[in-house]
Short mmCIF file of C-alpha atoms in Angstrom, two decimals:
data_model
loop_
_atom_site.label_atom_id
_atom_site.label_comp_id
_atom_site.label_asym_id
_atom_site.label_seq_id
_atom_site.Cartn_x
_atom_site.Cartn_y
_atom_site.Cartn_z
CA MET A 343 -108.27 12.74 28.74
CA LYS A 344 -105.37 10.47 28.09
CA ALA A 345 -101.93 11.96 29.03
CA LYS A 346 -99.08 12.34 26.36
CA SER A 347 -96.16 10.01 26.49
CA TYR A 348 -92.60 11.66 26.38
CA SER A 349 -89.49 9.65 25.53
CA ASN A 350 -86.48 10.59 27.66
CA GLN A 351 -83.55 11.24 25.18
CA ASP A 352 -81.61 13.81 27.19
CA GLY A 353 -78.92 11.34 28.23
CA SER A 354 -78.23 10.19 24.68
CA THR A 355 -77.88 13.76 23.43
CA LEU A 356 -75.35 14.58 26.15
CA ILE A 357 -73.29 11.52 25.32
CA CYS A 358 -73.26 12.41 21.63
CA ALA A 359 -72.16 15.95 22.43
CA LEU A 360 -69.39 14.74 24.69
CA CYS A 361 -68.17 12.26 22.05
CA THR A 362 -68.16 14.99 19.45
CA ILE A 363 -66.16 17.27 21.72
CA LEU A 364 -63.74 14.43 22.45
CA ILE A 365 -63.19 13.66 18.78
CA ILE A 366 -62.67 17.31 17.91
CA SER A 367 -60.30 17.68 20.87
CA LEU A 368 -58.29 14.66 19.77
CA ILE A 369 -58.07 16.02 16.25
CA GLY A 370 -57.07 19.46 17.57
CA ALA A 371 -54.49 17.98 19.94
CA ASN A 372 -53.00 15.87 17.16
CA VAL A 373 -52.81 18.87 14.83
CA LEU A 374 -51.31 21.01 17.61
CA LEU A 375 -48.79 18.32 18.53
CA ASN A 376 -47.82 17.82 14.89
CA CYS A 377 -47.53 21.56 14.27
CA THR A 378 -45.55 22.07 17.46
CA THR A 379 -43.16 19.26 16.59
CA ARG A 380 -42.63 20.54 13.07
CA TYR A 381 -42.37 24.11 14.30
CA ASN A 382 -39.68 23.14 16.79
CA VAL A 383 -37.85 21.23 14.09
CA SER A 384 -38.14 24.15 11.68
CA SER A 385 -37.05 26.72 14.27
CA LYS A 386 -34.01 24.62 15.15
CA GLN A 387 -33.18 24.30 11.48
CA VAL A 388 -33.51 28.05 10.95
CA LYS A 389 -31.27 28.61 13.94
CA GLY A 390 -28.77 26.05 12.66
CA TRP A 391 -28.90 27.59 9.18
CA LYS A 392 -27.84 30.96 10.53
CA GLU A 393 -25.28 29.57 12.94
CA ALA A 394 -23.63 27.54 10.18
CA LEU A 395 -22.90 30.79 8.35
CA TYR A 396 -21.51 32.34 11.53
CA ALA A 397 -19.20 29.35 11.88
CA ALA A 398 -18.05 29.61 8.26
CA GLU A 399 -17.30 33.30 8.65
CA GLY A 400 -15.41 32.59 11.87
CA GLY A 401 -13.18 30.14 10.02
CA ALA A 402 -12.58 32.68 7.26
CA ASP A 403 -11.53 35.26 9.86
CA ILE A 404 -9.05 32.80 11.37
CA ALA A 405 -7.51 32.17 7.94
CA PHE A 406 -7.42 35.86 7.02
CA SER A 407 -5.48 36.67 10.18
CA GLU A 408 -2.86 34.12 9.08
CA VAL A 409 -2.66 35.70 5.62
CA ARG A 410 -2.02 39.11 7.18
CA LYS A 411 0.90 37.64 9.14
CA LEU A 412 2.65 37.11 5.80
CA VAL A 413 3.35 40.87 5.79
CA SER A 414 4.33 41.58 9.37
CA SER A 415 5.67 38.21 10.48
CA PRO A 416 5.78 35.61 7.67
CA SER A 417 7.77 33.05 9.68
CA THR A 418 4.83 32.78 12.13
CA ALA A 419 2.11 32.26 9.50
CA PHE A 420 0.44 28.89 8.87
CA LEU A 421 2.54 27.03 11.43
CA SER A 422 1.90 23.35 12.14
CA SER A 423 1.97 24.22 15.85
CA GLY A 424 -1.05 26.42 15.15
CA GLY A 425 -2.96 23.51 13.65
CA TRP A 426 -2.14 24.18 9.98
CA THR A 427 -1.24 21.50 7.46
CA THR A 428 0.73 22.53 4.37
CA ILE A 429 -0.27 20.97 1.07
CA ALA A 430 1.50 21.27 -2.29
CA GLY A 431 0.51 24.39 -4.19
CA PRO A 432 1.05 25.75 -1.64
CA SER A 433 -2.23 25.33 0.15
CA TYR A 434 -2.93 25.33 3.85
CA SER A 435 -5.74 23.65 5.76
CA SER A 436 -6.85 23.72 9.34
CA GLY A 437 -9.69 22.52 11.49
CA PRO A 438 -12.06 21.54 12.69
CA TYR A 439 -12.42 24.32 15.23
CA SER A 440 -15.31 23.61 17.60
CA PHE A 441 -17.24 26.23 19.53
CA GLY A 442 -20.77 27.28 20.44
CA GLN A 443 -23.14 25.75 22.98
CA ASN A 444 -22.13 22.12 23.61
CA ASN A 445 -19.60 22.54 20.77
CA SER A 446 -22.47 22.28 18.32
CA LEU A 447 -20.66 24.48 15.78
CA SER A 448 -17.46 23.72 13.88
CA THR A 449 -15.48 25.10 10.98
CA ASN A 450 -12.86 23.83 8.55
CA VAL A 451 -10.83 26.16 6.37
CA THR A 452 -8.50 25.88 3.38
CA VAL A 453 -6.23 28.62 2.01
CA ASP A 454 -4.82 28.41 -1.53
CA GLN A 455 -1.90 30.61 -2.62
CA LEU A 456 -2.37 31.82 -6.18
CA THR A 457 -0.44 34.14 -8.47
CA ALA A 458 -1.84 37.02 -10.49
CA THR A 459 -0.65 40.26 -12.01
CA LEU A 460 -1.91 42.97 -9.70
CA ALA A 461 -1.10 46.66 -10.15
CA GLY A 462 1.18 45.67 -13.03
CA GLN A 463 3.32 43.29 -10.95
CA PRO A 464 3.06 39.54 -10.28
CA GLN A 465 1.86 39.04 -6.73
CA PHE A 466 0.48 36.33 -4.49
CA TYR A 467 -3.16 36.44 -3.50
CA TYR A 468 -5.10 33.95 -1.43
CA ARG A 469 -8.37 32.09 -1.83
CA ILE A 470 -9.95 31.28 1.52
CA ARG A 471 -12.62 28.57 1.56
CA SER A 472 -14.39 27.98 4.84
CA GLN A 473 -17.05 25.43 5.81
CA GLY A 474 -19.30 26.06 8.79
CA THR A 475 -21.30 23.20 10.32
CA ALA A 476 -24.16 23.36 12.83
CA THR A 477 -25.25 20.13 14.52
CA LEU A 478 -29.02 19.56 14.61
CA LEU A 479 -29.94 17.92 17.90
CA GLY A 480 -33.22 16.07 18.22
CA LEU A 481 -35.23 13.89 15.88
CA PRO A 482 -33.87 13.56 12.32
CA ARG A 483 -36.86 14.96 10.52
CA VAL A 484 -37.51 17.80 8.14
CA GLY A 485 -39.59 20.90 8.71
CA MET A 486 -42.95 21.86 7.29
CA ASP A 487 -42.04 21.34 3.64
CA ASP A 488 -40.15 18.28 2.47
CA ARG A 489 -40.88 18.38 -1.24
CA MET A 490 -37.84 17.07 -3.05
CA ASP A 491 -38.60 18.13 -6.63
CA SER A 492 -36.18 20.45 -8.40
CA VAL A 493 -38.69 23.27 -8.75
CA THR A 494 -40.09 23.88 -5.28
CA LYS A 495 -37.29 22.29 -3.21
CA GLY A 496 -38.34 21.48 0.33
CA ASP A 497 -36.62 22.44 3.56
CA SER A 498 -34.10 19.61 3.49
CA LEU A 499 -32.72 20.77 0.16
CA LEU A 500 -33.00 24.51 0.71
CA ARG A 501 -31.13 24.27 4.00
CA ARG A 502 -28.77 21.56 2.75
CA ILE A 503 -29.43 19.27 5.70
CA ASP A 504 -27.30 16.14 5.87
CA PHE A 505 -29.18 13.49 7.82
CA LYS A 506 -26.93 10.51 7.16
CA TYR A 507 -24.32 11.48 4.54
CA ASP A 508 -22.39 14.58 3.53
CA HIS A 509 -24.09 15.51 0.26
CA PHE A 510 -21.36 18.01 -0.74
CA LYS A 511 -18.48 15.57 -0.52
CA ALA A 512 -20.48 12.97 -2.36
CA ALA A 513 -21.27 15.33 -5.26
CA TYR A 514 -18.36 17.80 -5.34
CA GLY A 515 -15.51 16.43 -3.20
CA ASP A 516 -13.25 19.29 -2.18
CA GLY A 517 -15.32 21.74 -4.20
CA ASP A 518 -13.24 21.31 -7.34
CA GLY A 519 -14.43 17.77 -8.04
CA ASN A 520 -11.52 16.05 -6.32
CA GLY A 521 -11.91 13.35 -3.68
CA LYS A 522 -15.59 12.55 -4.10
CA ALA A 523 -16.71 10.06 -1.44
CA ILE A 524 -19.70 8.86 0.53
CA VAL A 525 -18.98 10.13 4.03
CA PRO A 526 -21.46 9.45 6.85
CA VAL A 527 -22.21 12.18 9.39
CA LEU A 528 -22.37 11.53 13.12
CA ASN A 529 -25.44 13.71 13.63
CA PRO A 530 -27.87 15.52 11.37
CA GLN A 531 -26.18 18.76 10.37
CA ILE A 532 -26.42 21.88 8.26
CA THR A 533 -23.35 23.08 6.36
CA ARG A 534 -22.68 26.38 4.64
CA ARG A 535 -19.58 27.24 2.65
CA ILE A 536 -18.14 30.63 1.81
CA GLU A 537 -15.20 31.72 -0.32
CA THR A 538 -13.26 34.98 0.08
CA ILE A 539 -10.30 36.37 -1.84
CA ALA A 540 -7.53 38.22 0.01
CA VAL A 541 -5.60 40.58 -2.27
CA PRO A 542 -2.46 42.56 -1.42
CA GLN A 543 -2.48 46.27 -0.65
CA PHE A 544 0.52 48.19 -1.91
CA ALA A 545 2.81 50.92 -0.70
CA SER A 546 2.51 52.28 -4.20
CA PHE A 547 3.55 55.38 -6.09
CA THR A 548 0.52 57.15 -7.57
CA GLY A 549 2.01 60.62 -7.98
CA ALA A 550 5.22 62.61 -7.87
CA LEU A 551 5.12 63.39 -4.13
CA LYS A 552 2.77 62.23 -1.38
CA LEU A 553 3.38 63.64 2.13
CA GLY A 554 1.56 62.93 5.34
CA ASN A 555 2.37 66.24 7.05
CA SER A 556 3.94 69.04 5.00
CA PHE A 557 5.32 70.08 1.62
CA ALA A 558 7.64 72.94 0.72
CA GLY A 559 9.23 73.12 -2.70
CA PRO A 560 10.51 72.67 -5.27
CA GLY A 561 12.20 76.10 -5.48
CA HIS A 562 11.87 78.85 -8.07
CA ALA A 563 14.32 77.24 -10.50
CA GLY A 564 12.82 73.75 -10.17
CA LEU A 565 9.63 72.06 -11.36
CA ILE A 566 7.49 68.96 -10.89
CA ASP A 567 6.10 67.14 -13.92
CA SER A 568 5.87 63.60 -15.32
CA TYR A 569 6.74 61.36 -18.22
CA ASN A 570 6.25 57.74 -19.32
CA SER A 571 9.52 55.84 -19.63
CA LYS A 572 7.88 53.36 -22.01
CA ASN A 573 8.03 56.16 -24.58
CA GLY A 574 11.75 56.66 -24.00
CA ALA A 575 13.93 58.71 -21.72
CA TYR A 576 12.80 62.10 -20.45
CA PRO A 577 11.80 64.11 -22.47
CA GLY A 578 11.51 61.17 -24.83
CA THR A 579 12.40 62.93 -28.07
CA SER A 580 14.09 66.21 -28.83
CA ILE A 581 11.90 69.29 -28.72
CA ALA A 582 13.14 72.15 -30.82
CA ALA A 583 11.02 74.86 -29.24
CA ASN A 584 11.35 73.92 -25.57
CA PRO A 585 13.29 71.11 -23.86
CA VAL A 586 10.69 70.80 -21.06
CA PRO A 587 7.82 68.57 -22.34
CA SER A 588 5.35 69.74 -19.70
CA THR A 589 5.37 73.25 -21.17
CA ASP A 590 5.09 72.41 -24.87
CA PRO A 591 1.59 71.34 -26.03
CA ASN A 592 3.08 70.34 -29.39
CA TYR A 593 5.25 67.71 -27.74
CA LYS A 594 4.38 64.22 -28.99
CA TYR A 595 3.91 62.82 -25.47
CA TYR A 596 2.53 65.97 -23.88
CA ILE A 597 -0.37 63.98 -22.39
CA TYR A 598 2.06 62.12 -20.14
CA SER A 599 3.84 65.22 -18.90
CA ARG A 600 1.17 66.72 -16.64
CA GLN A 601 0.67 63.98 -14.08
CA GLY A 602 3.20 65.27 -11.53
CA ASN A 603 0.59 65.20 -8.77
CA VAL A 604 1.37 66.38 -5.23
CA SER A 605 -0.73 65.28 -2.21
CA VAL A 606 -0.42 66.55 1.37
CA GLY A 607 -2.34 65.08 4.32
CA THR A 608 -2.53 68.41 6.18
CA ALA A 609 -2.99 72.10 5.37
CA SER A 610 0.78 72.70 5.31
CA PHE A 611 1.62 73.38 1.65
CA THR A 612 4.18 75.85 0.32
CA ASP A 613 5.09 76.13 -3.34
CA TRP A 614 7.52 78.27 -5.33
CA GLY A 615 8.24 76.42 -8.56
CA PRO A 616 5.66 75.20 -11.09
CA ILE A 617 3.73 71.96 -10.60
CA TYR A 618 2.44 70.29 -13.75
CA GLY A 619 -0.23 68.12 -12.20
CA ASN A 620 -2.97 68.07 -9.57
CA VAL A 621 -2.57 69.26 -5.98
CA SER A 622 -4.57 68.09 -2.97
CA THR A 623 -4.38 69.12 0.69
CA ASN A 624 -6.40 68.49 3.82
CA GLY A 625 -7.64 71.95 4.83
CA GLY A 626 -5.14 74.07 2.89
CA ASN A 627 -5.82 77.29 1.02
CA VAL A 628 -3.98 76.48 -2.19
CA THR A 629 -5.30 77.99 -5.41
CA SER A 630 -4.12 77.65 -8.98
CA SER A 631 -3.53 81.39 -9.16
CA SER A 632 -1.44 81.57 -5.97
CA ALA A 633 0.85 78.78 -7.14
CA GLN A 634 1.93 77.65 -10.58
CA ILE A 635 -0.33 74.61 -10.76
CA SER A 636 -1.52 73.31 -14.12
CA GLY A 637 -4.06 70.76 -12.85
CA THR A 638 -6.93 70.80 -10.40
CA VAL A 639 -6.69 71.85 -6.76
CA ASP A 640 -8.70 70.13 -3.99
CA ASN A 641 -8.21 71.31 -0.41
CA SER A 642 -10.51 68.77 1.22
CA VAL A 643 -8.75 65.45 0.66
CA ALA A 644 -8.04 63.61 3.90
CA PHE A 645 -5.69 60.66 3.96
CA THR A 646 -3.06 59.00 6.09
CA ILE A 647 0.00 56.99 5.14
CA PRO A 648 0.22 53.79 7.20
CA PRO A 649 3.54 52.96 8.85
CA LEU A 650 5.82 50.48 7.12
CA VAL A 651 6.92 47.41 9.09
CA ILE A 652 10.29 45.75 8.70
CA PRO A 653 10.33 42.47 6.75
CA ASP A 654 10.93 39.36 8.81
CA THR A 655 14.52 38.21 8.24
CA GLY A 656 14.36 35.30 10.68
CA VAL A 657 14.75 31.58 10.14
CA GLY A 658 12.78 30.23 7.23
CA THR A 659 12.30 33.50 5.38
CA GLY A 660 15.20 33.05 2.97
CA PHE A 661 17.46 35.94 4.02
CA THR A 662 21.26 35.63 3.91
CA THR A 663 23.64 37.73 5.99
CA GLY A 664 25.47 40.18 3.76
CA SER A 665 28.85 41.80 4.28
CA GLY A 666 31.27 44.06 2.45
CA THR A 667 30.61 46.77 -0.13
CA THR A 668 29.96 44.55 -3.17
CA LEU A 669 27.16 42.09 -3.88
CA ASP A 670 27.45 39.78 -6.89
CA LEU A 671 24.02 38.26 -7.53
CA SER A 672 25.43 35.73 -9.99
CA THR A 673 26.35 33.71 -6.89
CA ALA A 674 22.82 33.81 -5.47
CA PRO A 675 21.24 30.41 -4.72
CA ALA A 676 19.84 28.66 -7.78
CA GLY A 677 16.25 29.57 -8.55
CA THR A 678 16.37 32.93 -6.78
CA GLY A 679 16.78 36.43 -8.10
CA THR A 680 15.31 35.93 -11.57
CA THR A 681 11.64 36.73 -10.90
CA PRO A 682 9.95 39.41 -8.76
CA LEU A 683 8.33 36.68 -6.66
CA THR A 684 11.64 34.96 -5.86
CA PRO A 685 14.17 37.73 -5.16
CA ALA A 686 17.54 37.09 -3.62
CA LYS A 687 17.37 38.27 0.02
CA TYR A 688 20.12 39.77 2.16
CA VAL A 689 20.30 41.53 5.51
CA TYR A 690 23.07 43.99 6.44
CA SER A 691 23.70 45.58 9.81
CA SER A 692 24.71 48.81 8.06
CA LEU A 693 25.57 50.12 4.59
CA SER A 694 27.08 53.42 5.64
CA GLY A 695 30.07 52.57 3.41
CA GLY A 696 27.85 52.00 0.36
CA LEU A 697 27.10 48.95 -1.76
CA THR A 698 27.62 48.01 -5.42
CA ILE A 699 25.23 45.35 -6.78
CA THR A 700 25.82 43.39 -9.97
CA GLY A 701 23.22 41.15 -11.58
CA GLN A 702 23.04 37.84 -13.36
CA LYS A 703 23.83 37.27 -17.02
CA VAL A 704 22.57 35.06 -19.81
CA GLY A 705 24.50 31.81 -19.88
CA GLY A 706 24.98 29.19 -22.56
CA SER A 707 26.46 29.83 -25.96
CA GLY A 708 23.66 31.64 -27.79
CA PRO A 709 23.73 35.10 -29.32
CA ASN A 710 22.65 36.70 -26.02
CA LYS A 711 25.39 35.11 -23.93
CA ASN A 712 26.61 37.39 -21.10
CA ALA A 713 23.79 39.90 -21.68
CA PRO A 714 22.26 41.19 -18.40
CA ILE A 715 19.19 39.43 -17.04
CA GLU A 716 16.54 41.20 -14.97
CA THR A 717 17.75 40.30 -11.48
CA TYR A 718 15.75 40.95 -8.33
CA VAL A 719 17.08 41.53 -4.83
CA THR A 720 15.56 42.57 -1.51
CA ILE A 721 17.91 44.03 1.09
CA VAL A 722 17.12 44.90 4.70
CA VAL A 723 19.56 47.24 6.43
CA GLY A 724 19.53 47.16 10.23
CA SER A 725 16.89 45.71 12.52
CA ALA A 726 13.81 47.03 14.29
CA GLY A 727 14.86 49.90 16.51
CA SER A 728 18.33 49.99 14.95
CA THR A 729 20.36 53.17 14.95
CA THR A 730 23.06 51.76 12.65
CA GLY A 731 20.88 50.85 9.69
CA ASP A 732 22.14 53.83 7.71
CA ILE A 733 22.77 53.81 3.96
CA GLY A 734 25.59 55.48 2.12
CA GLY A 735 25.88 55.27 -1.65
CA ILE A 736 24.17 52.59 -3.74
CA THR A 737 25.26 51.52 -7.22
CA ILE A 738 23.27 48.96 -9.21
CA GLY A 739 24.36 47.32 -12.43
CA ALA A 740 22.43 46.74 -15.65
CA GLY A 741 19.39 44.53 -15.13
CA VAL A 742 19.40 44.87 -11.32
CA ASN A 743 16.11 45.57 -9.54
CA ALA A 744 16.77 46.43 -5.89
CA LYS A 745 14.29 47.00 -3.07
CA ILE A 746 16.23 48.33 -0.10
CA TYR A 747 14.63 48.63 3.35
CA PHE A 748 16.42 50.77 5.90
CA THR A 749 15.75 51.38 9.59
CA GLY A 750 18.20 54.24 10.10
CA SER A 751 18.84 57.26 7.90
CA LEU A 752 19.45 57.87 4.22
CA ASN A 753 21.73 60.88 4.02
CA VAL A 754 23.74 60.77 0.79
CA ASN A 755 25.13 62.88 -1.97
CA ALA A 756 23.03 62.54 -5.11
CA SER A 757 26.12 61.45 -7.05
CA SER A 758 26.34 58.39 -4.75
CA LEU A 759 22.99 56.99 -5.98
CA VAL A 760 24.07 55.40 -9.25
CA ASN A 761 21.44 53.52 -11.27
CA ASN A 762 23.05 51.81 -14.25
CA ASN A 763 19.81 50.09 -15.14
CA ILE A 764 18.40 53.17 -16.86
CA ASP A 765 18.17 52.04 -20.46
CA GLY A 766 14.52 51.07 -20.25
CA ALA A 767 14.42 47.48 -21.42
CA THR A 768 17.00 47.81 -24.21
CA GLY A 769 19.73 45.18 -24.02
CA VAL A 770 18.29 43.51 -20.90
CA TYR A 771 16.56 40.15 -20.95
CA MET A 772 13.97 38.33 -18.88
CA LEU A 773 14.66 34.71 -17.94
CA ASN A 774 11.98 32.05 -18.15
CA PRO A 775 12.79 29.79 -15.18
CA ALA A 776 10.69 26.97 -16.63
CA ASP A 777 12.98 26.22 -19.57
CA GLY A 778 15.88 28.66 -19.24
CA SER A 779 14.90 30.63 -22.35
CA VAL A 780 15.25 34.40 -22.48
CA SER A 781 13.18 37.15 -24.07
CA PRO A 782 13.61 40.94 -24.28
CA SER A 783 12.59 42.63 -21.04
CA THR A 784 9.55 44.90 -20.90
CA ASP A 785 10.49 46.43 -17.53
CA TYR A 786 10.93 49.98 -18.80
CA SER A 787 11.05 52.18 -15.71
CA PRO A 788 14.56 53.17 -14.58
CA ALA A 789 13.13 54.55 -11.33
CA GLY A 790 11.43 51.24 -10.61
CA HIS A 791 14.78 49.45 -10.63
CA LEU A 792 16.01 51.21 -7.48
CA GLN A 793 13.46 51.47 -4.67
CA PHE A 794 14.12 52.63 -1.10
CA TYR A 795 11.75 51.84 1.79
CA GLY A 796 12.13 53.56 5.16
CA ILE A 797 10.91 51.39 8.05
CA SER A 798 8.78 53.37 10.48
CA PRO A 799 10.46 53.57 13.92
CA THR A 800 8.51 51.62 16.51
CA ASP A 801 8.78 54.48 19.04
CA GLY A 802 6.94 56.90 16.75
CA SER A 803 9.98 59.04 16.01
CA THR A 804 10.90 60.32 12.54
CA GLN A 805 13.66 59.28 10.19
CA SER A 806 16.03 61.52 8.30
CA VAL A 807 16.40 61.40 4.53
CA ALA A 808 18.63 64.05 2.98
CA ILE A 809 19.71 64.03 -0.65
CA THR A 810 22.41 66.67 -1.01
CA PRO A 811 23.76 68.38 -4.16
CA GLY A 812 25.89 66.38 -6.50
CA GLY A 813 28.33 69.17 -7.33
CA GLY A 814 29.03 70.39 -10.84
CA PRO A 815 26.35 69.83 -13.50
CA SER A 816 22.86 68.61 -12.65
CA LYS A 817 22.81 65.12 -11.15
CA ASP A 818 20.16 62.64 -12.32
CA VAL A 819 18.74 60.26 -9.72
CA TYR A 820 16.52 57.43 -10.95
CA ALA A 821 14.84 56.01 -7.85
CA THR A 822 11.70 55.79 -5.75
CA LEU A 823 11.52 56.50 -2.04
CA TYR A 824 8.74 55.30 0.29
CA ALA A 825 9.38 56.39 3.87
CA PRO A 826 6.10 57.30 5.64
CA SER A 827 7.89 58.37 8.86
CA ALA A 828 10.72 60.36 7.28
CA ASN A 829 11.43 64.05 6.97
CA ILE A 830 12.83 64.28 3.45
CA SER A 831 14.90 67.02 1.89
CA VAL A 832 16.32 67.17 -1.63
CA THR A 833 18.45 70.19 -2.36
CA GLY A 834 20.68 71.59 -5.06
CA ASN A 835 21.03 70.69 -8.70
CA VAL A 836 19.22 67.33 -8.62
CA ASN A 837 16.86 65.90 -11.23
CA TRP A 838 14.83 63.20 -9.49
CA TYR A 839 13.14 60.71 -11.82
CA GLY A 840 10.61 58.60 -9.95
CA ALA A 841 8.43 59.36 -6.92
CA ILE A 842 8.63 60.13 -3.21
CA VAL A 843 6.30 59.24 -0.32
CA GLY A 844 7.11 60.51 3.16
CA SER A 845 6.08 62.46 6.23
CA SER A 846 7.38 65.86 5.11
CA PHE A 847 9.32 67.26 2.20
CA SER A 848 11.43 70.34 1.66
CA GLY A 849 13.34 71.29 -1.43
CA ASN A 850 15.48 74.42 -1.89
CA GLY A 851 13.00 77.03 -0.62
CA SER A 852 12.24 80.54 -1.82
CA GLY A 853 15.92 81.45 -2.16
CA GLY A 854 16.24 79.45 -5.36
CA GLY A 855 17.49 75.98 -6.17
CA ASN A 856 16.94 73.93 -9.30
CA THR A 857 15.83 70.56 -7.94
CA SER A 858 13.24 69.06 -10.30
CA PHE A 859 10.99 66.01 -10.04
CA HIS A 860 9.88 63.96 -13.01
CA TYR A 861 7.30 61.35 -12.03
CA ASP A 862 7.54 58.23 -14.17
CA THR A 863 3.98 57.01 -14.74
CA GLN A 864 5.33 53.50 -15.42
CA ILE A 865 5.94 52.98 -11.69
CA ALA A 866 2.30 53.47 -10.70
CA GLY A 867 2.02 49.71 -10.13
CA ASP A 868 5.32 49.27 -8.29
CA GLY A 869 5.63 48.98 -4.54
CA VAL A 870 5.62 46.50 -1.69
CA VAL A 871 2.77 44.71 0.02
CA THR A 872 1.78 46.44 3.24
CA ASP A 873 -1.38 44.48 4.07
CA TYR A 874 -4.13 42.28 2.64
CA GLN A 875 -7.77 43.09 2.10
CA ILE A 876 -10.83 40.97 1.36
CA ALA A 877 -11.80 41.77 -2.22
CA SER A 878 -14.72 39.37 -2.71
CA TYR A 879 -17.15 37.27 -0.68
CA ILE A 880 -19.43 34.62 -2.10
CA GLU A 881 -21.35 31.68 -0.70
CA ASP A 882 -21.15 28.31 -2.38
CA ILE A 883 -24.84 27.41 -2.67
CA ARG A 884 -24.36 23.90 -4.02
#
């Protein structure tokens, strides 16, 4: 039998298998290398994307801390020695600040001062725009998705990566369309931009009395109620049946008469006379039946009154040293004293002998010549830690709006607080600094024209504020008092029109007394700036 012939193909099969494995391995290695490269690029971009936001927020924090200095220490805010450049507006810019590993992060920030009517008064607020930049080290390539169409948008657009040029400056300039330019970048980078708004917080008057620690008053013969001076003087119009508007539901402006709210930050609350408004305490046991309270009672309202810092009267803040017992604001520097944002500023070591303030008048030859103009003045009495910053009597003329800070005590007879700017807005004019024209004033509140601010002692001690009886018939006091560290007493036959904020209050006691408080709802927006707060946060996604 003839034997079969076998062809030996084992070697060829092995070679084919090895070649196939090699080709597949090369393909796999290439895919792995490509994926790894793109993954590393993408992960770095994700990291840079997040870090760019951290850098932007860091710049915004730096700027916000400068804004807050405008309250406690304005002469130290936005200094050139701190890296700030002042631009017309005013605007301030600073940067770049570099930080992070190998200084791969940086931030630039711009602060714009703007004006708005907040809480009924013109005030400055600040727009903070901050740009954070993260440098992308490595090859200048995109991640997994580089589609550039407007619908899907690849990584380079979504993460706003600048490989060669700053796309934002080329398209939008400073963000408002100014200064557009083609600006090359040193390294590939990611930029993110945020904008925050810092708005002022007020030491404001939102009720008749607000006390941090205790309240006792107003005495059996007194009362606490409210009125709106825009409707006329208290009680506004004659009431045949009853001269007290808070007790007569037929009174035309009855709705404004029951907002004499009293707030106490502890459980210490004692009342004898009627309160036409709401009452709140922190842990008290007040009830409407146990006290003559017309509004609601809430015994679980916790709050604190922050201390008040002394305004900076140093170089560059516009204060002038005052002396004597008279202050004629018609001699104030040109351009000051005629708007709330540009008051005349004076500092006195003491006013224990009292002060009489007269305002500016309409000039020219028109029909309103020599009529009073709304004139604004800020006065600081004493210095931080002063024991001589006491105030005696204060008299203000028609049209004068005085904010008086004091570091010592305010212990005066009610008859020595004379507010001659109590005619609402009748006969007083508002000056338009732009063209010198005048128009009838709409600043109605008499109490808002005379405001006292007690500076909190730095050693934590308390101040003394005592308003003593005027003697003879009832004495009307049109004023506001904000003294968070003061023990306040008002006794005798005093009618207080305005509001009081302090540490504690006592008035007359159970033995009698006819001190009354009439909260003017028109002053709810008055006050001074005690701090700034971020009111909005947005990211510019362009």
